[in-house]
XYZ file of C-alpha atoms in Angstrom:
94
model
C 17.060 -13.605 40.280
C 14.016 -12.581 42.309
C 14.675 -8.944 41.493
C 14.697 -9.636 37.721
C 11.523 -11.718 38.037
C 9.738 -8.908 39.873
C 10.908 -6.327 37.321
C 9.702 -8.494 34.437
C 6.355 -9.064 36.134
C 6.002 -5.313 36.667
C 6.724 -4.619 33.004
C 4.117 -7.180 31.915
C 1.503 -5.716 34.253
C 2.289 -2.203 33.049
C 1.913 -3.292 29.421
C -1.429 -4.971 30.138
C -2.783 -1.973 32.016
C -1.685 0.396 29.219
C -4.277 -1.098 26.862
C -7.031 -0.114 29.300
C -5.595 3.398 29.611
C -5.364 3.786 25.824
C -9.161 3.556 25.329
C -10.352 6.946 24.158
C -14.129 6.458 24.267
C -14.767 5.679 20.609
C -17.534 3.362 19.550
C -16.029 0.353 17.822
C -17.978 -1.486 15.110
C -15.888 -4.551 15.953
C -12.735 -5.099 18.012
C -9.898 -3.098 16.479
C -12.113 -1.111 14.079
C -12.685 2.105 15.992
C -12.394 4.796 13.320
C -14.880 7.621 13.676
C -14.963 10.834 11.665
C -14.074 14.025 13.456
C -16.955 16.406 14.128
C -17.882 18.206 10.909
C -16.378 15.513 8.654
C -19.055 14.151 6.285
C -20.185 10.538 6.475
C -19.900 10.310 2.668
C -16.720 11.832 1.201
C -17.742 11.727 -2.483
C -18.943 15.151 -3.580
C -17.812 16.922 -0.404
C -14.944 19.351 0.001
C -12.810 16.402 1.219
C -13.253 14.513 -2.089
C -9.760 14.251 -3.681
C -11.191 14.337 -7.255
C -8.386 12.291 -8.814
C -7.725 12.763 -12.516
C -8.540 9.531 -14.376
C -5.550 9.981 -16.699
C -3.184 10.252 -13.729
C -4.651 7.110 -12.176
C -4.236 5.156 -15.432
C -0.569 6.065 -15.949
C 0.659 3.111 -13.897
C -1.592 0.648 -15.705
C -0.476 1.994 -19.080
C 3.211 1.736 -18.162
C 2.697 -1.883 -17.046
C 1.054 -2.726 -20.394
C 3.960 -1.142 -22.277
C 6.468 -3.024 -20.099
C 4.731 -6.334 -20.816
C 4.849 -5.607 -24.566
C 8.604 -4.926 -24.378
C 9.163 -8.107 -22.353
C 7.152 -10.115 -24.892
C 9.393 -8.817 -27.706
C 12.488 -9.717 -25.676
C 11.200 -13.241 -24.973
C 10.295 -13.821 -28.614
C 13.751 -12.671 -29.694
C 15.394 -14.896 -27.067
C 13.401 -17.925 -28.245
C 14.231 -17.178 -31.888
C 17.935 -16.304 -31.599
C 19.016 -17.742 -28.247
C 20.485 -14.351 -27.277
C 18.900 -11.960 -24.792
C 18.795 -8.348 -25.977
C 17.724 -5.794 -23.370
C 17.226 -2.812 -25.682
C 14.048 -3.434 -27.677
C 15.175 -0.967 -30.357
C 18.122 -3.276 -31.151
C 15.790 -6.202 -31.899
C 15.287 -6.621 -35.642
C-alpha cells in the first residue's frame, strides 16, 4: 500500500514539474495565449506571401449548397403537409 502511495505521489510530482520544464521562453499576452510568429513571419498576414488568397466563389460554395438544401427541404415539408406522405426525391413532387 505504501509503495503504491509513493509511486502515485511521484507521478503527481513529475506531472507538476513537467509544466515548469515545458516553458519555452515565449512572452504570453495572457495565461495560455503564448503564440508568437517565427522570425521573418509578418505581423500582418494580409498582402504578404503567407496570405492564402482564397477564391470568394470557393468560399461561398458551402453557403450556396445550404441554401439549396433548405429549398429542397421546404418543398418536401410543403408536400408532406399537403398530402400526408413524405417524398424524398424532390423531382417526384408534383
